[in-house]
Coordinates of C-alpha atoms and ligand atoms in Angstrom, one line a residue:
M1 CA -86.9 -290.9 -68.2
T2 CA -87.5 -287.3 -68.3
A3 CA -90.4 -285.8 -66.3
H4 CA -91.8 -282.3 -66.3
G5 CA -94.6 -280.3 -64.8
D6 CA -95.5 -276.7 -63.9
V7 CA -95.2 -275.8 -60.3
R8 CA -96.6 -272.7 -58.7
T9 CA -94.6 -271.1 -56.0
T10 CA -94.9 -268.0 -53.9
L11 CA -91.9 -265.9 -53.9
A12 CA -90.5 -264.0 -50.9
D13 CA -92.1 -260.8 -52.0
G14 CA -95.5 -262.5 -52.0
S15 CA -95.9 -262.6 -55.8
E16 CA -96.7 -265.8 -57.6
M17 CA -94.4 -267.6 -60.0
W18 CA -95.0 -270.5 -62.3
A19 CA -92.0 -272.7 -62.9
R20 CA -91.7 -275.4 -65.5
V21 CA -89.6 -278.1 -63.8
T22 CA -87.9 -280.6 -66.0
T23 CA -86.2 -283.5 -64.2
H24 CA -83.5 -285.7 -65.9
P25 CA -82.4 -288.8 -64.1
L26 CA -78.6 -289.3 -63.7
T27 CA -77.5 -292.9 -64.1
D28 CA -74.2 -294.7 -63.7
E29 CA -72.8 -297.1 -66.3
T30 CA -75.0 -299.9 -65.2
G31 CA -78.1 -297.8 -65.8
K32 CA -78.9 -297.3 -62.2
I33 CA -80.3 -294.0 -61.2
V34 CA -77.9 -292.2 -59.0
G35 CA -79.4 -288.7 -58.9
Y36 CA -81.5 -286.1 -60.8
V37 CA -80.8 -282.9 -62.6
E38 CA -83.6 -280.4 -62.4
H39 CA -84.2 -277.5 -64.8
M40 CA -86.5 -274.7 -63.7
K41 CA -87.9 -272.2 -66.2
D42 CA -90.0 -269.2 -65.3
V43 CA -93.2 -269.6 -67.4
T44 CA -95.4 -267.2 -65.4
E45 CA -96.2 -265.1 -68.5
E46 CA -97.0 -268.1 -70.7
R47 CA -99.2 -269.6 -68.0
K48 CA -101.0 -266.3 -67.5
A49 CA -101.7 -266.0 -71.2
S50 CA -103.0 -269.5 -71.6
D51 CA -105.1 -269.3 -68.5
A52 CA -106.7 -266.1 -69.8
L53 CA -107.4 -267.8 -73.1
M54 CA -109.0 -270.8 -71.4
A55 CA -111.1 -268.5 -69.2
K56 CA -112.2 -266.6 -72.3
T57 CA -113.1 -269.7 -74.1
E58 CA -115.1 -271.0 -71.2
E59 CA -116.7 -267.6 -70.8
L60 CA -117.8 -267.6 -74.5
E61 CA -118.9 -271.2 -74.2
R62 CA -121.1 -270.2 -71.2
F63 CA -122.6 -267.3 -73.2
F64 CA -123.2 -269.7 -76.1
T65 CA -125.0 -272.0 -73.8
V66 CA -127.1 -269.5 -71.8
A67 CA -128.0 -267.2 -74.7
L68 CA -131.7 -266.9 -75.3
D69 CA -130.9 -265.9 -78.8
L70 CA -130.4 -268.6 -81.4
L71 CA -126.7 -268.8 -82.2
A72 CA -125.4 -270.8 -85.1
I73 CA -122.3 -271.4 -87.2
A74 CA -123.1 -272.8 -90.6
D75 CA -121.1 -273.3 -93.8
T76 CA -122.2 -271.5 -96.9
S77 CA -123.5 -274.7 -98.5
G78 CA -126.3 -274.6 -95.9
R79 CA -125.1 -277.0 -93.3
F80 CA -125.2 -276.3 -89.5
V81 CA -121.8 -276.7 -88.0
R82 CA -122.6 -275.6 -84.4
L83 CA -125.7 -274.6 -82.7
N84 CA -126.5 -273.5 -79.2
A85 CA -129.1 -275.0 -76.9
A86 CA -131.7 -272.3 -77.6
W87 CA -132.5 -274.1 -80.9
E88 CA -133.8 -277.1 -79.0
D89 CA -136.5 -275.1 -77.3
T90 CA -137.4 -273.2 -80.5
L91 CA -137.6 -276.0 -82.9
G92 CA -138.1 -279.0 -80.6
L93 CA -135.2 -280.9 -82.2
S94 CA -132.1 -281.9 -80.4
I95 CA -128.8 -280.3 -81.3
T96 CA -127.4 -283.7 -82.4
E97 CA -130.3 -284.0 -84.8
L98 CA -129.8 -280.5 -86.1
E99 CA -126.0 -280.4 -86.5
G100 CA -125.0 -281.8 -89.8
M101 CA -128.4 -281.3 -91.2
N102 CA -129.0 -279.2 -94.2
F103 CA -131.0 -276.3 -92.8
M104 CA -132.7 -275.6 -96.1
D105 CA -134.8 -278.7 -95.4
L106 CA -136.3 -276.9 -92.4
V107 CA -137.0 -273.7 -94.2
H108 CA -140.6 -273.1 -95.4
P109 CA -140.8 -273.9 -99.1
E110 CA -142.0 -270.4 -99.9
D111 CA -139.0 -268.9 -98.1
R112 CA -136.4 -271.1 -99.8
E113 CA -135.7 -268.8 -102.7
P114 CA -135.2 -265.6 -100.5
T115 CA -133.1 -267.7 -98.2
E116 CA -130.9 -268.8 -101.2
N117 CA -130.5 -265.2 -102.1
A118 CA -129.5 -264.3 -98.5
L119 CA -126.9 -267.1 -98.6
A120 CA -125.6 -265.8 -101.9
D121 CA -125.0 -262.4 -100.3
L122 CA -123.2 -264.2 -97.4
R123 CA -121.0 -266.1 -99.9
A124 CA -120.2 -262.8 -101.5
T125 CA -119.1 -261.8 -98.0
R126 CA -121.8 -259.4 -97.4
Q127 CA -123.5 -259.5 -94.1
V128 CA -127.2 -260.0 -93.8
I129 CA -129.3 -258.1 -91.3
G130 CA -133.0 -258.4 -90.5
F131 CA -133.7 -261.3 -92.8
V132 CA -136.8 -263.3 -91.8
N133 CA -137.7 -266.8 -92.8
R134 CA -139.8 -269.6 -91.4
Y135 CA -138.4 -272.8 -89.9
R136 CA -140.3 -276.0 -89.4
T137 CA -140.5 -277.3 -85.9
S138 CA -140.8 -280.9 -84.7
D139 CA -144.6 -280.7 -84.6
G140 CA -144.7 -279.5 -88.2
S141 CA -145.7 -275.9 -87.4
Y142 CA -143.5 -273.0 -88.5
R143 CA -141.7 -270.3 -86.5
Y144 CA -140.5 -267.0 -87.9
I145 CA -136.8 -266.5 -87.4
E146 CA -135.1 -263.2 -87.8
W147 CA -131.4 -263.4 -88.7
R148 CA -128.3 -261.3 -88.3
S149 CA -125.5 -263.1 -90.1
H150 CA -121.9 -262.4 -90.8
P151 CA -119.6 -264.3 -93.1
H152 CA -116.1 -265.2 -92.1
R153 CA -113.6 -267.5 -93.8
G154 CA -116.1 -269.7 -95.5
L155 CA -118.4 -269.9 -92.5
V156 CA -121.4 -268.0 -91.5
Y157 CA -121.8 -266.8 -87.9
A158 CA -125.4 -266.0 -87.1
A159 CA -127.4 -264.7 -84.2
A160 CA -131.2 -265.3 -84.8
R161 CA -134.3 -264.7 -82.9
D162 CA -137.8 -266.3 -82.8
V163 CA -140.0 -263.3 -83.9
T164 CA -143.2 -265.4 -84.4
D165 CA -145.1 -263.6 -81.6
R166 CA -144.1 -260.2 -82.9
I167 CA -145.1 -261.0 -86.5
E168 CA -148.4 -262.6 -85.4
R169 CA -149.2 -259.5 -83.3
E170 CA -148.4 -257.2 -86.2
E171 CA -150.5 -259.3 -88.5
A172 CA -153.4 -259.3 -86.0
A173 CA -153.1 -255.5 -85.6
L174 CA -153.1 -255.0 -89.4
A175 CA -156.1 -257.3 -89.8
A176 CA -158.0 -255.5 -87.0
S177 CA -157.3 -252.1 -88.6
R178 CA -158.4 -253.5 -92.0
A179 CA -161.5 -254.9 -90.4
K180 CA -162.2 -251.5 -88.9
S181 CA -161.8 -249.7 -92.1
E182 CA -163.9 -252.2 -93.9
F183 CA -166.6 -251.7 -91.3
L184 CA -166.4 -248.0 -91.9
A185 CA -166.7 -248.5 -95.6
N186 CA -169.7 -250.8 -95.3
M187 CA -171.3 -248.5 -92.8
S188 CA -170.9 -245.5 -95.0
H189 CA -172.4 -247.4 -97.8
E190 CA -175.4 -248.4 -95.7
L191 CA -175.8 -244.8 -94.7
R192 CA -175.9 -243.6 -98.2
T193 CA -179.0 -245.7 -99.0
P194 CA -181.4 -243.8 -96.7
L195 CA -179.6 -240.6 -97.4
N196 CA -180.4 -241.0 -101.1
G197 CA -184.0 -240.8 -100.1
I198 CA -183.5 -237.8 -97.9
V199 CA -181.5 -235.9 -100.5
G200 CA -183.8 -236.9 -103.3
F201 CA -187.1 -236.0 -101.6
S202 CA -185.9 -232.8 -100.0
D203 CA -184.6 -231.8 -103.5
L204 CA -188.1 -232.5 -104.8
L205 CA -189.6 -230.5 -101.9
V206 CA -187.4 -227.5 -102.5
E207 CA -188.3 -227.5 -106.2
S208 CA -192.0 -227.6 -105.5
D209 CA -194.4 -224.7 -104.7
L210 CA -194.0 -224.5 -101.0
V211 CA -195.1 -221.5 -98.9
E212 CA -193.1 -220.1 -96.0
P213 CA -192.1 -221.2 -93.5
Y214 CA -192.2 -224.7 -95.0
R215 CA -190.0 -223.7 -97.9
S216 CA -187.1 -222.7 -95.6
Y217 CA -187.7 -225.9 -93.5
A218 CA -187.3 -227.9 -96.6
E219 CA -184.3 -226.0 -97.8
N220 CA -182.6 -226.6 -94.4
V221 CA -183.3 -230.3 -94.6
H222 CA -181.8 -230.3 -98.1
I223 CA -178.7 -228.4 -97.1
S224 CA -178.1 -230.6 -94.0
A225 CA -178.6 -233.7 -96.1
E226 CA -176.0 -232.5 -98.7
T227 CA -173.5 -231.7 -95.9
L228 CA -174.1 -235.1 -94.3
M229 CA -173.4 -236.6 -97.6
T230 CA -170.1 -234.8 -98.0
L231 CA -169.0 -236.0 -94.6
I232 CA -170.0 -239.6 -95.3
N233 CA -168.1 -239.5 -98.6
D234 CA -165.0 -238.2 -96.8
V235 CA -165.2 -240.9 -94.2
L236 CA -165.9 -243.5 -96.9
D237 CA -163.0 -242.4 -99.0
F238 CA -160.6 -242.3 -96.1
S239 CA -161.6 -245.8 -94.9
K240 CA -161.3 -247.1 -98.4
I241 CA -157.8 -245.7 -98.7
E242 CA -156.9 -247.1 -95.2
A243 CA -158.3 -250.5 -96.1
G244 CA -156.2 -250.5 -99.2
K245 CA -159.3 -250.6 -101.4
M246 CA -158.9 -247.5 -103.4
E247 CA -157.7 -248.2 -106.9
L248 CA -157.1 -245.6 -109.5
E249 CA -159.0 -245.8 -112.7
M250 CA -156.7 -244.4 -115.3
Q251 CA -158.1 -243.2 -118.5
E252 CA -157.6 -240.6 -121.2
V253 CA -158.8 -237.2 -119.8
D254 CA -159.5 -233.8 -121.4
L255 CA -157.5 -231.8 -118.8
G256 CA -158.8 -228.4 -119.8
Q257 CA -162.4 -229.6 -119.3
L258 CA -161.5 -231.2 -116.0
L259 CA -160.0 -227.9 -114.7
R260 CA -163.0 -225.9 -115.9
N261 CA -165.4 -228.3 -114.2
A262 CA -163.4 -228.2 -111.0
A263 CA -163.4 -224.4 -111.0
Q264 CA -167.1 -224.4 -111.8
S265 CA -168.0 -226.4 -108.8
V266 CA -166.7 -223.7 -106.4
R267 CA -167.7 -220.7 -108.5
M268 CA -171.0 -220.1 -106.7
G269 CA -169.4 -220.2 -103.3
A270 CA -166.6 -217.9 -104.4
E271 CA -169.0 -215.4 -106.0
S272 CA -171.3 -215.3 -103.0
K273 CA -168.3 -214.2 -100.9
G274 CA -167.2 -211.7 -103.5
L275 CA -164.0 -213.5 -104.4
D276 CA -162.5 -213.6 -107.8
L277 CA -162.0 -217.1 -109.1
V278 CA -159.1 -217.2 -111.6
L279 CA -158.2 -220.1 -113.8
S280 CA -154.7 -219.8 -115.4
V281 CA -153.8 -222.5 -117.8
D282 CA -150.4 -222.9 -119.5
E283 CA -150.9 -222.6 -123.2
R284 CA -148.6 -225.6 -123.7
L285 CA -151.0 -227.7 -121.6
P286 CA -151.5 -231.1 -123.4
E287 CA -155.0 -231.6 -124.6
A288 CA -155.3 -235.1 -123.2
I289 CA -153.5 -236.9 -120.4
E290 CA -153.7 -240.3 -118.8
T291 CA -155.0 -240.0 -115.3
D292 CA -157.8 -240.9 -112.9
P293 CA -160.2 -238.0 -113.6
Y294 CA -162.4 -238.6 -110.5
R295 CA -159.5 -238.6 -108.1
L296 CA -157.7 -235.7 -109.8
T297 CA -160.9 -233.7 -109.7
Q298 CA -161.4 -234.6 -106.1
V299 CA -158.0 -233.2 -105.1
I300 CA -158.3 -230.0 -107.0
V301 CA -161.9 -229.4 -105.8
N302 CA -160.8 -230.0 -102.3
L303 CA -158.0 -227.4 -102.6
L304 CA -160.3 -225.0 -104.2
S305 CA -163.1 -225.3 -101.7
N306 CA -160.6 -225.0 -98.8
A307 CA -159.2 -221.8 -100.5
V308 CA -162.7 -220.4 -100.8
K309 CA -163.6 -221.4 -97.3
F310 CA -160.6 -219.8 -95.7
T311 CA -160.5 -216.6 -97.8
E312 CA -162.6 -213.5 -97.0
Y313 CA -161.2 -211.0 -99.5
G314 CA -159.3 -211.2 -102.7
F315 CA -159.0 -214.1 -105.0
V316 CA -158.6 -217.8 -105.5
Q317 CA -156.4 -218.9 -108.4
L318 CA -156.2 -222.4 -110.0
R319 CA -153.0 -222.5 -112.0
T320 CA -151.5 -225.2 -114.2
E321 CA -148.0 -225.1 -115.6
V322 CA -146.1 -227.4 -117.9
L323 CA -142.7 -228.1 -116.4
T324 CA -141.4 -230.4 -119.1
A325 CA -143.0 -232.2 -122.0
D326 CA -142.2 -234.5 -124.9
D327 CA -144.3 -236.6 -127.2
E328 CA -145.0 -239.2 -124.6
R329 CA -144.9 -237.7 -121.2
A330 CA -145.3 -234.4 -119.4
R331 CA -144.6 -233.0 -116.0
L332 CA -147.3 -230.7 -114.8
R333 CA -147.6 -228.5 -111.8
F334 CA -151.0 -227.6 -110.3
S335 CA -151.4 -224.9 -107.7
V336 CA -154.2 -223.3 -105.8
R337 CA -153.4 -220.0 -104.4
D338 CA -155.6 -217.8 -102.1
T339 CA -155.4 -214.5 -100.3
G340 CA -157.0 -215.9 -97.2
V341 CA -156.1 -216.4 -93.5
G342 CA -153.0 -218.5 -94.1
I343 CA -151.5 -221.1 -91.9
E344 CA -149.1 -220.6 -89.0
P345 CA -145.7 -222.3 -89.6
Q346 CA -146.1 -224.6 -86.6
H347 CA -149.3 -226.0 -88.0
Q348 CA -148.2 -226.5 -91.6
D349 CA -147.0 -230.1 -91.3
A350 CA -149.9 -231.3 -89.1
I351 CA -152.7 -230.3 -91.4
F352 CA -151.8 -233.1 -93.8
D353 CA -152.5 -235.6 -91.0
S354 CA -156.0 -237.1 -90.8
F355 CA -158.5 -235.5 -88.5
T356 CA -156.2 -232.5 -87.9
Q357 CA -157.0 -228.9 -88.4
A358 CA -154.7 -225.9 -88.2
D359 CA -156.4 -224.5 -85.2
P360 CA -159.1 -226.2 -83.2
S361 CA -161.2 -223.0 -83.4
T362 CA -161.4 -223.4 -87.2
T363 CA -163.7 -226.4 -86.6
R364 CA -166.1 -224.3 -84.9
R365 CA -165.8 -221.4 -87.3
F366 CA -165.6 -223.2 -90.6
G367 CA -166.6 -226.8 -89.8
G368 CA -165.0 -229.7 -91.6
T369 CA -163.6 -233.1 -90.6
G370 CA -159.9 -232.4 -91.2
L371 CA -159.9 -235.3 -93.7
G372 CA -159.8 -233.4 -97.0
L373 CA -156.1 -232.8 -97.2
A374 CA -155.2 -236.2 -95.8
I375 CA -157.3 -237.9 -98.5
S376 CA -155.9 -235.6 -101.2
N377 CA -152.4 -236.5 -100.1
R378 CA -153.1 -240.2 -100.2
I379 CA -154.6 -239.9 -103.6
L380 CA -151.5 -238.0 -104.8
E381 CA -149.3 -240.6 -103.2
Q382 CA -150.8 -243.2 -105.5
L383 CA -150.0 -240.9 -108.4
D384 CA -146.4 -240.6 -107.1
S385 CA -146.9 -237.1 -106.0
N386 CA -147.6 -235.2 -102.8
L387 CA -149.0 -231.8 -101.7
E388 CA -146.7 -228.9 -101.0
L389 CA -147.6 -225.8 -99.0
E390 CA -146.4 -222.3 -98.9
S391 CA -148.3 -220.1 -96.6
E392 CA -148.0 -216.9 -94.6
P393 CA -150.6 -216.1 -91.9
G394 CA -152.6 -213.1 -92.9
T395 CA -151.4 -213.2 -96.5
G396 CA -152.6 -216.4 -98.0
S397 CA -151.7 -220.0 -98.9
T398 CA -150.6 -221.9 -102.0
F399 CA -151.1 -225.6 -102.1
S400 CA -149.4 -227.3 -105.1
F401 CA -148.4 -230.6 -106.5
E402 CA -146.6 -232.0 -109.5
L403 CA -147.8 -234.8 -111.7
E404 CA -145.9 -236.9 -114.2
V405 CA -148.4 -238.0 -116.8
S406 CA -148.2 -240.0 -119.9
L407 CA -149.9 -238.6 -123.0
P408 CA -152.1 -240.6 -125.3
A409 CA -150.3 -241.4 -128.6
A410 CA -151.1 -238.8 -131.3
G411 CA -154.0 -239.8 -133.5
E412 CA -155.2 -242.3 -131.0
S413 CA -157.1 -239.9 -128.8
S414 CA -160.6 -241.0 -128.2
L415 CA -161.7 -237.7 -126.8
S416 CA -163.3 -236.4 -129.9
A417 CA -165.3 -239.6 -130.6
T418 CA -168.7 -238.8 -129.4
G419 CA -170.7 -241.4 -127.5
D420 CA -167.5 -243.1 -126.5
A421 CA -167.6 -244.7 -123.2
T422 CA -164.5 -243.1 -121.8
E423 CA -165.8 -239.7 -122.7
A424 CA -169.1 -240.4 -121.1
A425 CA -167.4 -241.2 -117.9
P426 CA -166.7 -237.8 -116.4
A427 CA -170.4 -237.0 -116.5
S428 CA -170.8 -238.6 -113.1
T429 CA -168.0 -236.9 -111.3
D430 CA -169.1 -235.2 -108.2
A431 CA -167.7 -231.9 -109.3
A432 CA -170.6 -230.2 -110.9
A433 CA -170.3 -229.9 -114.6
P434 CA -171.6 -226.8 -116.1
A435 CA -175.4 -227.0 -116.0
P436 CA -176.8 -228.2 -119.3
A437 CA -178.3 -225.4 -121.3
D438 CA -181.9 -226.1 -121.6
A439 CA -182.0 -229.4 -119.7
V440 CA -184.5 -231.8 -121.0
G441 CA -186.5 -229.3 -122.9
R442 CA -184.9 -230.0 -126.1
S443 CA -188.0 -230.9 -128.1
H444 CA -190.0 -227.8 -128.3
D445 CA -191.3 -228.6 -131.7
D446 CA -194.8 -229.4 -132.5
R447 CA -194.4 -233.1 -133.2
D448 CA -196.5 -235.4 -131.2
V449 CA -193.8 -237.5 -129.6
G450 CA -195.9 -239.8 -127.4
P451 CA -194.9 -240.8 -123.9
V452 CA -191.3 -241.3 -122.9
R453 CA -191.0 -244.8 -121.5
I454 CA -188.4 -245.2 -118.8
L455 CA -187.6 -248.3 -116.9
V456 CA -186.2 -247.9 -113.4
A457 CA -184.6 -251.0 -111.7
E458 CA -183.9 -250.4 -108.0
D459 CA -184.4 -252.6 -105.0
E460 CA -184.9 -250.0 -102.3
K461 CA -188.5 -248.8 -102.2
I462 CA -187.9 -245.3 -101.2
N463 CA -185.2 -244.9 -103.8
R464 CA -187.4 -246.3 -106.4
L465 CA -190.0 -243.8 -105.5
V466 CA -187.7 -240.8 -105.4
T467 CA -186.2 -241.6 -108.8
R468 CA -189.7 -242.0 -110.2
R469 CA -190.9 -238.7 -108.8
M470 CA -187.8 -236.9 -110.1
I471 CA -188.3 -238.3 -113.6
D472 CA -192.0 -237.2 -113.4
R473 CA -190.8 -233.7 -112.5
L474 CA -188.2 -233.5 -115.2
V475 CA -190.1 -235.2 -118.0
S476 CA -193.8 -234.4 -118.0
N477 CA -194.8 -237.0 -120.6
A478 CA -192.8 -239.8 -118.9
E479 CA -194.2 -243.2 -118.3
V480 CA -192.1 -244.8 -115.6
V481 CA -192.1 -248.5 -115.1
T482 CA -190.3 -249.8 -112.0
A483 CA -188.7 -253.1 -111.2
N484 CA -187.4 -254.1 -107.8
D485 CA -184.5 -256.4 -108.9
G486 CA -182.5 -257.3 -112.0
R487 CA -184.7 -260.2 -112.9
H488 CA -187.9 -258.2 -113.0
A489 CA -186.1 -255.5 -115.0
V490 CA -185.2 -258.0 -117.7
E491 CA -188.8 -259.2 -117.7
A492 CA -190.2 -255.7 -117.9
F493 CA -187.8 -254.8 -120.7
A494 CA -188.9 -257.8 -122.7
S495 CA -192.5 -256.8 -122.4
G496 CA -192.3 -253.3 -123.8
E497 CA -190.4 -250.6 -125.7
F498 CA -188.3 -248.3 -123.6
D499 CA -186.5 -245.1 -124.4
L500 CA -184.1 -245.3 -121.4
V501 CA -183.2 -247.6 -118.5
F502 CA -181.9 -246.6 -115.1
M503 CA -180.3 -249.6 -113.4
D504 CA -179.2 -249.9 -109.8
V505 CA -176.0 -251.9 -109.6
Q506 CA -176.4 -253.8 -106.3
M507 CA -179.7 -255.7 -106.2
P508 CA -180.7 -259.0 -104.9
E509 CA -181.6 -262.0 -107.2
M510 CA -179.8 -260.5 -110.2
D511 CA -177.5 -257.5 -110.0
G512 CA -177.3 -254.6 -112.4
Y513 CA -174.4 -256.0 -114.4
E514 CA -176.1 -259.3 -115.1
A515 CA -179.4 -257.6 -115.9
T516 CA -177.6 -255.3 -118.3
M517 CA -176.0 -258.1 -120.1
A518 CA -179.3 -260.0 -120.4
I519 CA -180.9 -256.8 -121.8
R520 CA -178.1 -256.3 -124.3
E521 CA -178.4 -259.9 -125.3
A522 CA -182.2 -259.6 -125.8
E523 CA -181.8 -256.4 -127.9
G524 CA -179.6 -258.0 -130.4
P525 CA -177.1 -256.1 -132.5
D526 CA -179.6 -253.6 -134.1
R527 CA -180.9 -251.9 -131.1
R528 CA -179.2 -250.1 -128.1
T529 CA -181.4 -248.6 -125.5
P530 CA -179.5 -246.0 -123.4
L531 CA -178.8 -247.8 -120.1
I532 CA -177.6 -245.7 -117.1
A533 CA -176.2 -247.2 -113.9
L534 CA -177.2 -245.8 -110.6
T535 CA -174.2 -246.5 -108.5
A536 CA -173.3 -246.1 -104.9
G537 CA -169.8 -245.9 -106.2
V538 CA -168.4 -247.9 -103.4
V539 CA -167.3 -251.1 -104.9
Q540 CA -163.8 -251.0 -106.5
G541 CA -163.8 -250.6 -110.2
E542 CA -167.6 -250.3 -110.3
R543 CA -167.7 -247.6 -113.0
E544 CA -165.6 -249.7 -115.3
R545 CA -167.6 -252.8 -114.7
C546 CA -170.7 -250.9 -115.5
L547 CA -169.4 -249.9 -118.9
D548 CA -167.9 -253.4 -119.5
A549 CA -171.3 -254.9 -118.8
G550 CA -172.8 -252.8 -121.5
M551 CA -174.1 -249.7 -119.7
D552 CA -173.7 -246.3 -121.4
D553 CA -173.2 -244.1 -118.4
Y554 CA -173.7 -243.9 -114.7
V555 CA -175.0 -241.5 -112.2
S556 CA -173.7 -241.7 -108.7
K557 CA -176.0 -241.8 -105.7
P558 CA -177.4 -239.9 -104.0
V559 CA -179.2 -238.9 -107.2
D560 CA -180.4 -235.3 -107.2
L561 CA -182.5 -233.5 -109.7
K562 CA -179.5 -231.8 -111.3
R563 CA -177.6 -235.0 -112.0
L564 CA -180.7 -236.8 -113.2
E565 CA -181.5 -234.0 -115.5
E566 CA -178.0 -234.1 -117.0
A567 CA -178.3 -237.8 -117.7
L568 CA -181.7 -237.4 -119.2
T569 CA -180.6 -234.5 -121.4
K570 CA -177.7 -236.5 -122.6
W571 CA -179.3 -239.8 -123.2
L572 CA -182.9 -239.4 -124.1
P573 CA -183.3 -239.8 -127.9
A574 CA -183.6 -236.4 -129.6
G575 CA -187.2 -235.4 -130.0
K576 CA -188.2 -237.3 -126.9
G577 CA -189.2 -235.8 -123.7
D578 CA -190.2 -232.3 -122.8
A579 CA -189.6 -230.5 -119.6
Ligands
ADP601 P1 -161.3 -229.6 -93.3 O1 -162.4 -230.6 -93.7 O2 -161.2 -229.4 -91.8 O3 -161.2 -228.4 -94.2 P2 -158.8 -230.3 -94.5 O4 -157.9 -231.5 -94.4 O5 -159.2 -230.0 -95.9 O6 -160.0 -230.5 -93.6 O7 -158.0 -229.1 -94.0 C1 -157.4 -229.2 -92.7 C2 -157.1 -227.8 -92.1 O8 -156.1 -227.1 -92.9 C3 -158.2 -226.9 -92.1 O9 -159.1 -227.1 -91.1 C4 -157.5 -225.5 -92.0 O10 -157.2 -225.3 -90.7 C5 -156.3 -225.7 -92.8 N1 -156.4 -225.3 -94.2 C6 -156.6 -226.0 -95.3 N2 -156.6 -225.2 -96.4 C7 -156.4 -224.0 -96.0 C8 -156.3 -222.7 -96.7 N3 -156.4 -222.6 -98.0 N4 -156.1 -221.6 -96.0 C9 -156.0 -221.7 -94.6 N5 -156.1 -222.8 -93.9 C10 -156.3 -224.0 -94.6

């Protein structure tokens, strides 16, 4: 019988040697052992190698056991082959339960398809990094697991991590930020209601026969109210964008008209500073484009008013160029150039951030919230564009952006169809449209037209009063009937003939949409009384909903004399109303 074993010996020089000793017995003819032959082989290197391998394996095994990360080997059919102990803590299931299980059974049903896709990537020997899915635990709740997986010879080696806490924190932070923005949006809306009263009544005061110093007191109240309104609108817009609540309302737009209106709204300011306001329009400019007219106007007016604000001498130019165009689409470039103070290179990036101004001293010198450019940029982001700036201190600035727009199909343009709802829409943009020529005084003939009957539905007492007084001022033979909610408006409408209806949108009992539908229903197909919404313009898609409900136009709050006059001029039947 042969025996062998490894023996460690220390050599004379102190080094170690492993010897593999093989012992053969020597026997005589009867089979009796008479001695042994020993072979000795130096296996030091071999022993060292295998010891090292063993140590490494044990080391890896220890890492596998102590790792806080979730380690797993699985096959690409979705079966766990090996798991480390960390899984037990995370999922509350024992390793023996888990191994051999199809892990897809643990994946949240909604995450199964993305998980299948990740597995397909792994089968195609692509590694997967940062993939997150949810796993069911023993108590039925789910944990978010983030994976880093690597395919190798038909197996998947994965290191994963329980990221539930992180994801919950992120979600909570997002929810908190949304809630904050929503609060701001609600707050701004609440602020507008009393402000409507202040703007409206101070407007009436300014227009009345006041003597000094009461006239200038009233004018100052009026200017302050308008400024406050602009600020609130900025904050509201910004919070709406932050809360993810701003939606574009795309429609067919007469671009030339939009540009003229935008320029018009800053003309007075420019002229009072002695600045030239130049509008340069590319002659190839398409007549109509598809865009959100309110938002595009807002961006252009913001750039124009900044240019006027920061320029003391020279000019402000609004320029439009057609970069490319075919029958369906066009690429346009809009730019606003001024010869003003310019912006230092180190401030050029920061001014696009919210609440930031180029130089803190500008706040004191020029006022402003530092929100205008941030809002403009967010709006442009939604239109797949962004603001660009070229500026040299002391020489001037050019803000520009490019827009890719689709063009309404030829022959389908609705712009020339008068009375069309989409055309009526831009009347309520905040950018002042050119003042209507002779306002309401369109019936200077000698006919006896009788009183103009106007129904005003509005739940806020002060706002009811201010609208009534404004109408009284604009239309001397007006007979105004008021209703304090939608239901009363419908009743009042049924009990008399009206030439026009102003309808607040948000009212208790019955809102403006419902009331409008009820009125249209009551009128039948042969009659259509002009019905104009008074909107706070806060609720998403409000304008479109107004038109869908059967209204003809809308005036955004705060209602001032000018806007009301425009609406009356436009919608009072010809021959009705004198100013
Ligand atoms: P604000 O309400 O303060 O004007 P904006 O976001 O519109 O907010 O502008 C931010 C800052 O960018 C301004 O305070 C000003 O410092 C700078 N700025 C904007 N437009 C111009 C311009 N045309 N010329 C010089 N500086 C400008």
